[in-house]
mmCIF file of C-alpha atoms and ligand atoms in Angstrom:
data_model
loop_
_atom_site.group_PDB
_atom_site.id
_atom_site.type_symbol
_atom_site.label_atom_id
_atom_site.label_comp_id
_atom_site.label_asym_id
_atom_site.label_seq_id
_atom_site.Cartn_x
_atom_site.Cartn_y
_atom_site.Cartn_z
ATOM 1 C CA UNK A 1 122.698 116.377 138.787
ATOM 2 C CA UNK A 2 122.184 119.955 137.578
ATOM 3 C CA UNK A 3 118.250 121.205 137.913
ATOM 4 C CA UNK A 4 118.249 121.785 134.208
ATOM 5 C CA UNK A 5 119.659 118.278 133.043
ATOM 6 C CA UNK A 6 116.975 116.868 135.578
ATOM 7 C CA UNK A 7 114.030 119.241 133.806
ATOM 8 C CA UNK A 8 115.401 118.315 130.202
ATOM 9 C CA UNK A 9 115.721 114.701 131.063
ATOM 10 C CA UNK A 10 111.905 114.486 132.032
ATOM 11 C CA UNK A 11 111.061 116.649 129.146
ATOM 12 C CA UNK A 12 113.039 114.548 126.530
ATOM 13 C CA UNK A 13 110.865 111.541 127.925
ATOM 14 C CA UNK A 14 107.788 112.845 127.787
ATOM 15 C CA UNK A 15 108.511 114.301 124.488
ATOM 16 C CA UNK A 16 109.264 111.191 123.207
ATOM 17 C CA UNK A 17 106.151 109.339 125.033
ATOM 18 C CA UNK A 18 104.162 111.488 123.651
ATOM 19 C CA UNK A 19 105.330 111.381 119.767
ATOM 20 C CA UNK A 20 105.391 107.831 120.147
ATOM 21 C CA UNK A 21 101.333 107.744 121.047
ATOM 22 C CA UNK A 22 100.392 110.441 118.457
ATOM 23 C CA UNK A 23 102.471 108.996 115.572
ATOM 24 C CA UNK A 24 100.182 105.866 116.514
ATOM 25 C CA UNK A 25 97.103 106.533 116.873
ATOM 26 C CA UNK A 26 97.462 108.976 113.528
ATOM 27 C CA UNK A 27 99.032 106.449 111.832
ATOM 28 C CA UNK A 28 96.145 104.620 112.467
ATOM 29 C CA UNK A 29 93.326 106.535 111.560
ATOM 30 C CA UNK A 30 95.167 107.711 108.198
ATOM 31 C CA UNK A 31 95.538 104.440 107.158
ATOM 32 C CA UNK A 32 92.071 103.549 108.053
ATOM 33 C CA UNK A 33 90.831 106.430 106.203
ATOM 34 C CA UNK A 34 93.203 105.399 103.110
ATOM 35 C CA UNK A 35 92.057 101.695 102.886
ATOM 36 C CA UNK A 36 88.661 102.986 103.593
ATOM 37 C CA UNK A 37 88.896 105.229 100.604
ATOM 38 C CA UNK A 38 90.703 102.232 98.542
ATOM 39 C CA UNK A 39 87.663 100.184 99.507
ATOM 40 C CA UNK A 40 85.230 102.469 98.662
ATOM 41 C CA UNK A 41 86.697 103.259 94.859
ATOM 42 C CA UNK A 42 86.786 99.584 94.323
ATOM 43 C CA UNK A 43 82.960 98.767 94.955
ATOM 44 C CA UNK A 44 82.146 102.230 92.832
ATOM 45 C CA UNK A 45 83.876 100.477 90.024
ATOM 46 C CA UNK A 46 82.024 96.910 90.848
ATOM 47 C CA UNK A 47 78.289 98.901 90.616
ATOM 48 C CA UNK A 48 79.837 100.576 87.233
ATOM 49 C CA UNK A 49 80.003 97.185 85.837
ATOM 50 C CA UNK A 50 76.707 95.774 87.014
ATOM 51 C CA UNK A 51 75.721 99.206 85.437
ATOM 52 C CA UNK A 52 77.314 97.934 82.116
ATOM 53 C CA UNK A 53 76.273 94.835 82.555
ATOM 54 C CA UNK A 54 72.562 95.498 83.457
ATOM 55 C CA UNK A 55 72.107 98.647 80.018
ATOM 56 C CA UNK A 56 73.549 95.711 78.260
ATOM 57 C CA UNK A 57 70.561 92.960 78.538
ATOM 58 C CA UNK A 58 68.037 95.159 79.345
ATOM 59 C CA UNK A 59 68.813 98.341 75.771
ATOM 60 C CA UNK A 60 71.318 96.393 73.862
ATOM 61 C CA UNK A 61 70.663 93.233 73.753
ATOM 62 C CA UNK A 62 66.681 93.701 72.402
ATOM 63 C CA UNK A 63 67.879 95.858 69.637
ATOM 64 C CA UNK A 64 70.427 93.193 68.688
ATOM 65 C CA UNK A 65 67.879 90.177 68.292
ATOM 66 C CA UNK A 66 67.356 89.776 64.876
ATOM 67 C CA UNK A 67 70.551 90.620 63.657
ATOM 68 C CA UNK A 68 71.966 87.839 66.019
ATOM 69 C CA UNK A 69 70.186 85.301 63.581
ATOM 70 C CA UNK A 70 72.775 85.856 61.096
ATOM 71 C CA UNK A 71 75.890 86.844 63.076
ATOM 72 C CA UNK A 72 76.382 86.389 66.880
ATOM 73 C CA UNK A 73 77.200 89.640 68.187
ATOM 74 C CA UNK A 74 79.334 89.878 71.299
ATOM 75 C CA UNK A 75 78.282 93.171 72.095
ATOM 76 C CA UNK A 76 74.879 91.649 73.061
ATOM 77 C CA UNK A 77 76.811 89.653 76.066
ATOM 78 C CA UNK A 78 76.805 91.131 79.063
ATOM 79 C CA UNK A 79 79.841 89.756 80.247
ATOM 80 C CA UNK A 80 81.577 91.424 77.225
ATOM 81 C CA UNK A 81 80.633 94.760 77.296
ATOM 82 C CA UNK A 82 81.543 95.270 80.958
ATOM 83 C CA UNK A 83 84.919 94.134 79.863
ATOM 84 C CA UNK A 84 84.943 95.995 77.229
ATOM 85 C CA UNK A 85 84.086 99.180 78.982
ATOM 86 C CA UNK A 86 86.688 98.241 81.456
ATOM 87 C CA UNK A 87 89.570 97.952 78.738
ATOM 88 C CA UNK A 88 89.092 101.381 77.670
ATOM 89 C CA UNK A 89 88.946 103.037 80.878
ATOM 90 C CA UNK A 90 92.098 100.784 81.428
ATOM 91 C CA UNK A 91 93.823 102.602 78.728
ATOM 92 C CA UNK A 92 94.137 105.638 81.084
ATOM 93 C CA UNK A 93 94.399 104.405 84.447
ATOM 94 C CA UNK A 94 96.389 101.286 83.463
ATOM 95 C CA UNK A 95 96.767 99.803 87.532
ATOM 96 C CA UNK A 96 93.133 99.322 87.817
ATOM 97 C CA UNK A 97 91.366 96.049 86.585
ATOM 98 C CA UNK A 98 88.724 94.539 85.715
ATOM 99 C CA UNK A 99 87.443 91.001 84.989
ATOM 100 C CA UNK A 100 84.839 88.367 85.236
ATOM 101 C CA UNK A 101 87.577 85.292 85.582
ATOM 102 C CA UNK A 102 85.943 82.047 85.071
ATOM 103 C CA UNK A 103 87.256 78.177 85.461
ATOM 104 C CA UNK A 104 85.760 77.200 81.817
ATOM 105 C CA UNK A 105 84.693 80.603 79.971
ATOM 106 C CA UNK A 106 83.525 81.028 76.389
ATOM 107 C CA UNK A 107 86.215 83.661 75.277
ATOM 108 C CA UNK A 108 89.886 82.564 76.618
ATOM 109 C CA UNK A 109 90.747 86.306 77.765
ATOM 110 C CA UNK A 110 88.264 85.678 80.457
ATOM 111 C CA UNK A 111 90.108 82.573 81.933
ATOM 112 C CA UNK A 112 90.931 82.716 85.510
ATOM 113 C CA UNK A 113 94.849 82.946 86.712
ATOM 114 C CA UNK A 114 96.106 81.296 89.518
ATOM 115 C CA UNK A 115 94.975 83.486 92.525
ATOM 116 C CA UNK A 116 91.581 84.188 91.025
ATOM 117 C CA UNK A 117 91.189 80.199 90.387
ATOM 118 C CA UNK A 118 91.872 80.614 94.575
ATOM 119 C CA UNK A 119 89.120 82.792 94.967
ATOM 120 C CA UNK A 120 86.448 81.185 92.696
ATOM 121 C CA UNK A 121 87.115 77.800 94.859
ATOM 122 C CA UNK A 122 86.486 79.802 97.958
ATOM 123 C CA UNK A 123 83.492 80.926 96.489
ATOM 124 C CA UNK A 124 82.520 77.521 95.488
ATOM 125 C CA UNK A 125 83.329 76.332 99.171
ATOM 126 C CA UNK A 126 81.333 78.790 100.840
ATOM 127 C CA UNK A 127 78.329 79.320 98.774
ATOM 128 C CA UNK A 128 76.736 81.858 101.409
ATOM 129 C CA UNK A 129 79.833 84.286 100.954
ATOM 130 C CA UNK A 130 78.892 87.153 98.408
ATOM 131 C CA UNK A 131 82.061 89.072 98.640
ATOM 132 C CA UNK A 132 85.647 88.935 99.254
ATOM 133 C CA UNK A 133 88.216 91.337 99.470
ATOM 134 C CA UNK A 134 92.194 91.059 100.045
ATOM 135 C CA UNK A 135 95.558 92.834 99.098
ATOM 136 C CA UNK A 136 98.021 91.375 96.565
ATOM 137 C CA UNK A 137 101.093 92.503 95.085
ATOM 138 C CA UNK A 138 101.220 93.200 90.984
ATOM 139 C CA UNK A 139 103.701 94.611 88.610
ATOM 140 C CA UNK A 140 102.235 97.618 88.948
ATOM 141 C CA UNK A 141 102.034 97.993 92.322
ATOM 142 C CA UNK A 142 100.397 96.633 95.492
ATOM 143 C CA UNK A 143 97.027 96.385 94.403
ATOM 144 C CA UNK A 144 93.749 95.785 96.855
ATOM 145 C CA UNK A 145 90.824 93.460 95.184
ATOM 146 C CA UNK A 146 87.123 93.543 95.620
ATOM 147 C CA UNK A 147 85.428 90.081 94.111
ATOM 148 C CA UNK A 148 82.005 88.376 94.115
ATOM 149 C CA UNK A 149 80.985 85.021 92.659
ATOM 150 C CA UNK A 150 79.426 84.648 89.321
ATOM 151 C CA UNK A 151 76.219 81.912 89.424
ATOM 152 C CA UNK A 152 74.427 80.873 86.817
ATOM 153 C CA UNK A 153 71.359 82.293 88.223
ATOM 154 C CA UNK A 154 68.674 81.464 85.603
ATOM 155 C CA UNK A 155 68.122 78.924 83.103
ATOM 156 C CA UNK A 156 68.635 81.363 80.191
ATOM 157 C CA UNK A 157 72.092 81.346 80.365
ATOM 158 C CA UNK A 158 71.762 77.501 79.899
ATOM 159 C CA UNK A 159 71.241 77.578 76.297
ATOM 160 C CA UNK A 160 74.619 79.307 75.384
ATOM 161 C CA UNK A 161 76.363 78.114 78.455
ATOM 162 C CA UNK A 162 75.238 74.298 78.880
ATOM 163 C CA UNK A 163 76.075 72.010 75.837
ATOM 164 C CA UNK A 164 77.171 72.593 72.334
ATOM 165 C CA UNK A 165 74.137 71.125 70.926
ATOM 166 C CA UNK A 166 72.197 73.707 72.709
ATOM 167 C CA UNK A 167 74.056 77.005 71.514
ATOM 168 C CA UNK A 168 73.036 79.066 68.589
ATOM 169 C CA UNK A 169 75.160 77.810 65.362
ATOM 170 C CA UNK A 170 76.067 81.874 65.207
ATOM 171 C CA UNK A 171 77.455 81.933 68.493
ATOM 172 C CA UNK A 172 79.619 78.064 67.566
ATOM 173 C CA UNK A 173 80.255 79.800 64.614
ATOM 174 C CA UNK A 174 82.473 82.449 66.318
ATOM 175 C CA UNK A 175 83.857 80.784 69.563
ATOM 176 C CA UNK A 176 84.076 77.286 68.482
ATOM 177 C CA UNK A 177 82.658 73.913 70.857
ATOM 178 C CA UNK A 178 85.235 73.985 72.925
ATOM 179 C CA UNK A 179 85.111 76.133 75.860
ATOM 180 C CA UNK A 180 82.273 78.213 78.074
ATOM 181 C CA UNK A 181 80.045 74.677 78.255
ATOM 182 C CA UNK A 182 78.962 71.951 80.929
ATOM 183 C CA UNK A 183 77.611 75.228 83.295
ATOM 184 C CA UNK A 184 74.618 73.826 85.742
ATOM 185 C CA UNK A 185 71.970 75.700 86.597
ATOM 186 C CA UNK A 186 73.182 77.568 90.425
ATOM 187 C CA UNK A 187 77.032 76.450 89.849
ATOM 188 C CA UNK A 188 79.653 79.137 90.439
ATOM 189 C CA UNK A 189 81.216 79.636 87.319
ATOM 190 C CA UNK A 190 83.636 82.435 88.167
ATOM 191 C CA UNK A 191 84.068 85.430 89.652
ATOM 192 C CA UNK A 192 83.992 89.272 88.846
ATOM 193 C CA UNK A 193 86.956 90.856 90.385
ATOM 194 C CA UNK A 194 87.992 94.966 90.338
ATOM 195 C CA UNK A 195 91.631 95.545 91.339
ATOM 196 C CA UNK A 196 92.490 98.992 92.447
ATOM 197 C CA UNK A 197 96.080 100.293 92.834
ATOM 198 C CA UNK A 198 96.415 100.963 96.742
ATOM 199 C CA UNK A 199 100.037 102.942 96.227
ATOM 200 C CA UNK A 200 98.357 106.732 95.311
ATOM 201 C CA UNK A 201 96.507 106.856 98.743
ATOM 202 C CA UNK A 202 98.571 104.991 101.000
ATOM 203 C CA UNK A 203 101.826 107.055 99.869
ATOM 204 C CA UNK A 204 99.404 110.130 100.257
ATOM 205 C CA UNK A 205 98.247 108.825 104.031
ATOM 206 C CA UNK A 206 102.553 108.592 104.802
ATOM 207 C CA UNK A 207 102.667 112.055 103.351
ATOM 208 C CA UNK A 208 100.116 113.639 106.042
ATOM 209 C CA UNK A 209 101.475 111.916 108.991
ATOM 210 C CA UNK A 210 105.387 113.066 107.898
ATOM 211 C CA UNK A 211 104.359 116.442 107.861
ATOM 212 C CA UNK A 212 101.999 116.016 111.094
ATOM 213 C CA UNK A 213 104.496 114.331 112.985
ATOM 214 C CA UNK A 214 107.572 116.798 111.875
ATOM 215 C CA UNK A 215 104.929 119.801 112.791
ATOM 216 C CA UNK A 216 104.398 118.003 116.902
ATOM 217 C CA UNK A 217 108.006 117.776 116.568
ATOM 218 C CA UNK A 218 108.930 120.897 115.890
ATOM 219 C CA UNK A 219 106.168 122.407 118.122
ATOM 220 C CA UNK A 220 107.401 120.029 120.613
ATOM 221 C CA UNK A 221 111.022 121.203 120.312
ATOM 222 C CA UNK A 222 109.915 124.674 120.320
ATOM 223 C CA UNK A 223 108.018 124.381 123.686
ATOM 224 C CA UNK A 224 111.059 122.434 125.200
ATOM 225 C CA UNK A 225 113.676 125.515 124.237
ATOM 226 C CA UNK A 226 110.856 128.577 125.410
ATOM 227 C CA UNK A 227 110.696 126.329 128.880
ATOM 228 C CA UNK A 228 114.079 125.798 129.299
ATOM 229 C CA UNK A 229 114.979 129.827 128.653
ATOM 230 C CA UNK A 230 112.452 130.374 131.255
ATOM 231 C CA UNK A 231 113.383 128.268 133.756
ATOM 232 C CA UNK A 232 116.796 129.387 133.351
ATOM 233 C CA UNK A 233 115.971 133.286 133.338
ATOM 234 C CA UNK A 234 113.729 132.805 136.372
ATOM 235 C CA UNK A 235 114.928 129.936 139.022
ATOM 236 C CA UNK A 236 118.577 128.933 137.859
ATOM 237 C CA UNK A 237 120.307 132.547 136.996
ATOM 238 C CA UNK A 238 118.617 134.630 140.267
ATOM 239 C CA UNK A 239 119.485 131.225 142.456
ATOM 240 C CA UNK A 240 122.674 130.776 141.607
ATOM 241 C CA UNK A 241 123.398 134.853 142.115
ATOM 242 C CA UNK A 242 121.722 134.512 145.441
ATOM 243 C CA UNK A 243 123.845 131.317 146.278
ATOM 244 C CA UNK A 244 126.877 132.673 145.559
ATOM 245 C CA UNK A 245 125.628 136.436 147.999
ATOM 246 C CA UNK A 246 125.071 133.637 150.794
ATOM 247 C CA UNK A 247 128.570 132.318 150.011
ATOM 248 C CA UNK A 248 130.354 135.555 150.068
ATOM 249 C CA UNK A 249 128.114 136.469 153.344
ATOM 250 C CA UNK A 250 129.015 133.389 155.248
ATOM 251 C CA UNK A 251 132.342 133.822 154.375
ATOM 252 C CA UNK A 252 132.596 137.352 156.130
ATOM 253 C CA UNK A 253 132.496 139.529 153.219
ATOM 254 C CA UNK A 254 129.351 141.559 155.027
ATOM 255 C CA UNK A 255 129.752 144.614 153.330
ATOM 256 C CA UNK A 256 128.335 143.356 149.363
ATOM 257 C CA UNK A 257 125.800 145.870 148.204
ATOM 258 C CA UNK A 258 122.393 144.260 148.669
ATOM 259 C CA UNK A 259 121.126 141.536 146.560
ATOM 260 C CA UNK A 260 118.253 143.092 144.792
ATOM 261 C CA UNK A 261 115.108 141.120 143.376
ATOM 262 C CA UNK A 262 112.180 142.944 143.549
ATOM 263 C CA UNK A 263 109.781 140.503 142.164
ATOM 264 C CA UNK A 264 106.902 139.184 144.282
ATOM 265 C CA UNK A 265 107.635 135.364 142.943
ATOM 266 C CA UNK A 266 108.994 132.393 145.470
ATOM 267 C CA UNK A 267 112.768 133.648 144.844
ATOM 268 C CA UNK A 268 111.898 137.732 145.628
ATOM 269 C CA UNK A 269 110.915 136.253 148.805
ATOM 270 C CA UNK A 270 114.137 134.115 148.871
ATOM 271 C CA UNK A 271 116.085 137.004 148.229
ATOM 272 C CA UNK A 272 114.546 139.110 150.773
ATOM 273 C CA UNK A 273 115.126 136.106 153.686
ATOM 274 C CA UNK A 274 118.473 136.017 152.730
ATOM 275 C CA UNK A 275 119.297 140.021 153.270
ATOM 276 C CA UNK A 276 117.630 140.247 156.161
ATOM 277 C CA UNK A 277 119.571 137.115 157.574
ATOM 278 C CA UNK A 278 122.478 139.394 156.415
ATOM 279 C CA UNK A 279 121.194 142.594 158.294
ATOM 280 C CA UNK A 280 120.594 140.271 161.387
ATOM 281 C CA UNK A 281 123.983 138.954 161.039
ATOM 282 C CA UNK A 282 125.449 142.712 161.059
ATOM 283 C CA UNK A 283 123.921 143.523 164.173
ATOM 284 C CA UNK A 284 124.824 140.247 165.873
ATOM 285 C CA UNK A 285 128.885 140.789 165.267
ATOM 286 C CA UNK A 286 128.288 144.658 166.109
ATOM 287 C CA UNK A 287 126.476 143.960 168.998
ATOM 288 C CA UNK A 288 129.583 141.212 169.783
ATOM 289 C CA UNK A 289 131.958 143.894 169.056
ATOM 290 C CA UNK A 290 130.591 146.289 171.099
HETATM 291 C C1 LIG B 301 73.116 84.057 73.759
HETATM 292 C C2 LIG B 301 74.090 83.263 74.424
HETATM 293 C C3 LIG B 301 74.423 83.547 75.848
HETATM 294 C C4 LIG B 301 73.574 83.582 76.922
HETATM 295 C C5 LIG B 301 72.079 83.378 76.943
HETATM 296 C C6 LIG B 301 74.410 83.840 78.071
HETATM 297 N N1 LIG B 301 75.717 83.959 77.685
HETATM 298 FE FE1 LIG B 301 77.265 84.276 78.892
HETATM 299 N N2 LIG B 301 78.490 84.451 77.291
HETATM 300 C C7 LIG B 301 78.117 84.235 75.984
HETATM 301 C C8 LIG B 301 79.245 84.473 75.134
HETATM 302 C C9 LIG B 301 79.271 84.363 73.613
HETATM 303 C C10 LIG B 301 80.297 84.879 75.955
HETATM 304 C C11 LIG B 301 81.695 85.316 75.552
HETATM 305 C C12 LIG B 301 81.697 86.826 75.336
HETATM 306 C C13 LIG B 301 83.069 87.390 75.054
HETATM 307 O O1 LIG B 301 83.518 87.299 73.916
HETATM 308 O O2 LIG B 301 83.635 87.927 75.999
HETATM 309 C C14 LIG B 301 79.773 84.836 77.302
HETATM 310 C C15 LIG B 301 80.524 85.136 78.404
HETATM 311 C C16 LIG B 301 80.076 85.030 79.677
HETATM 312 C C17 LIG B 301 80.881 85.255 80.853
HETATM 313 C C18 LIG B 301 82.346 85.676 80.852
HETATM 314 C C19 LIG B 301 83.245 84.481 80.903
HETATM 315 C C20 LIG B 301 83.305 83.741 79.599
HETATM 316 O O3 LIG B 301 82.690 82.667 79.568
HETATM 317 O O4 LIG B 301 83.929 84.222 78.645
HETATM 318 C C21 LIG B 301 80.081 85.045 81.929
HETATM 319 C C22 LIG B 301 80.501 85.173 83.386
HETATM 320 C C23 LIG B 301 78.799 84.717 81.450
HETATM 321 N N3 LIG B 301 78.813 84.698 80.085
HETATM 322 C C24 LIG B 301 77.729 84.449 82.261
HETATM 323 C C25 LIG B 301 76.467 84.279 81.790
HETATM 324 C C26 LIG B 301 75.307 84.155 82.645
HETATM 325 C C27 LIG B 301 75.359 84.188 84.161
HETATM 326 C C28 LIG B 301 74.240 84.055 81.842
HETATM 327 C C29 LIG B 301 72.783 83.978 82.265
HETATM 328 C C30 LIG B 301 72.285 85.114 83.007
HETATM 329 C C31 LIG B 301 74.715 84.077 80.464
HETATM 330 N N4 LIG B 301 76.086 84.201 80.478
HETATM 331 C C32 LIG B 301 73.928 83.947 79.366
HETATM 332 C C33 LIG B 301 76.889 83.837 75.563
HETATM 333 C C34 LIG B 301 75.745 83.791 76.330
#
């Protein structure tokens, strides 16, 4: 096998060893980094609707009081004006969601699907869990969920939230006996649940390692051509001219003009060896002819 195919065969494996272990371990961190970042927008947008929530009962719902002897007022329930805030911001970035899904709620819209019925039952299972996250796939898109479980946490929400007899006649008035009662005291009722679209950053995280891995490629494939025109140039060319001197010598041609390589590297010194072995061999036959 020829010196070069040996070199490029070694090369070519290392090469692709050592694509293989940087397209992992980037891989890897990039998509760490994008779920990290997925993560991290979804609880921002969980704290933005305790942030609704919590302006709601503690500046709206005071100012509200009397007025809610007449009329019931939605916008004095917490509940609704973190949806509410949620809808419009929906209106520009459709993919991302929010709602507080319960089993029985007052307003229908706030009914719990299928999977969310799922995750309100783990919740119910495992009381101690505050949190649970997971991927699903959507319409729109793949789409990565943050959710934590709604108690009834005080007895106040008992008197809209318990029996019919108990709720303000305003509040009847609007939503009807039929739904949003029989809630006990510690019971979880639902569960608030932000879904962000995880497309946008994992399609940006594939972006970043093509280009990285195309850039260790091509550096890669640079290196391999630069070390193959040197080893050529400097061991295989002068080598093979000095092989093919030798040949000529040993096959009595003694008077070639001198095989000149005047470097100071492992095939000067060659070179040098092999004309003086020519010299010597001059003098031996004219020593013999003599
Ligand atoms: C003054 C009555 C009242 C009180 C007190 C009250 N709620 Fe509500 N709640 C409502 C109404 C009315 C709705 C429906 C709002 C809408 O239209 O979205 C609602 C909706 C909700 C929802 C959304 C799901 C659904 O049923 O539509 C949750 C969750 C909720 N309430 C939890 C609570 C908790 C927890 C408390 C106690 C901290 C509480 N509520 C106290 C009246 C009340």
């Amino acid at each position: 096998m020829k010196l070069l195919l040996k070199f490029n065969l070694v090369f070519v494996l290392i090469f692709a060893i050592g694509l293989a272990a940087t397209g992992f371990v980037s891989w890897t961190l990039l998509e760490r980094n994008a779920r990290d970042e997925i993560a991290q927008n979804a609880r921002l947008l969980m704290d933005t609707a305790l942030a609704a929530r919590a302006y709601t009962s503690s500046q709206v719902n005071p100012l509200l009081e009397t007025q809610m002897k007449y009329t019931f007022l939605p916008q004095s329930v917490p509940a609704y004006s973190a949806t509410e805030v949620f809808n419009d911001l929906r209106k520009k970035h459709t993919e991302y969601g929010y709602k507080e899904a319960v089993l029985n709620p007052t307003n229908p819209r706030n009914r719990a699907v299928d999977w969310e019925a799922d995750i309100i039952t783990r919740f119910r299972d495992n009381t101690q869990w505050s949190e649970v996250i997971g991927d699903r796939d959507t319409p729109t898109g793949p789409s990565f969920y943050v959710a934590r479980p709604i108690r009834v946490g005080s007895a106040a929400c008992l008197r809209c939230h318990s029996t019919v007899d108990a709720a303000p006649k305003t509040m009847l008035e609007r939503y009807g006996p039929a739904n949003g009662f029989g809630w006990t005291l510690n019971d979880v009722v639902g569960a608030q649940i932000i879904s962000v679209p995880t497309k946008v950053p994992l399609d940006r995280a594939k972006q970043a390692f093509t280009v990285f891995m195309a850039s260790v490629g091509g550096v890669l494939i640079i290196i391999g051509i630069v070390l193959n025109l040197m080893l050529w140039a400097m061991v295989i060319r002068p080598i093979g001219k000095l092989s093919n001197f030798a040949d000529r010598v040993s096959l009595g041609e003694l008077e070639i003009p001198e095989f000149q390589r005047k470097s100071s590297d492992e095939i000067g010194m060659l070179s040098r060896s092999i004309a003086r072995m020519r010299t010597s061999m001059v003098q031996a036959m004219k020593m013999l002819d003599s």
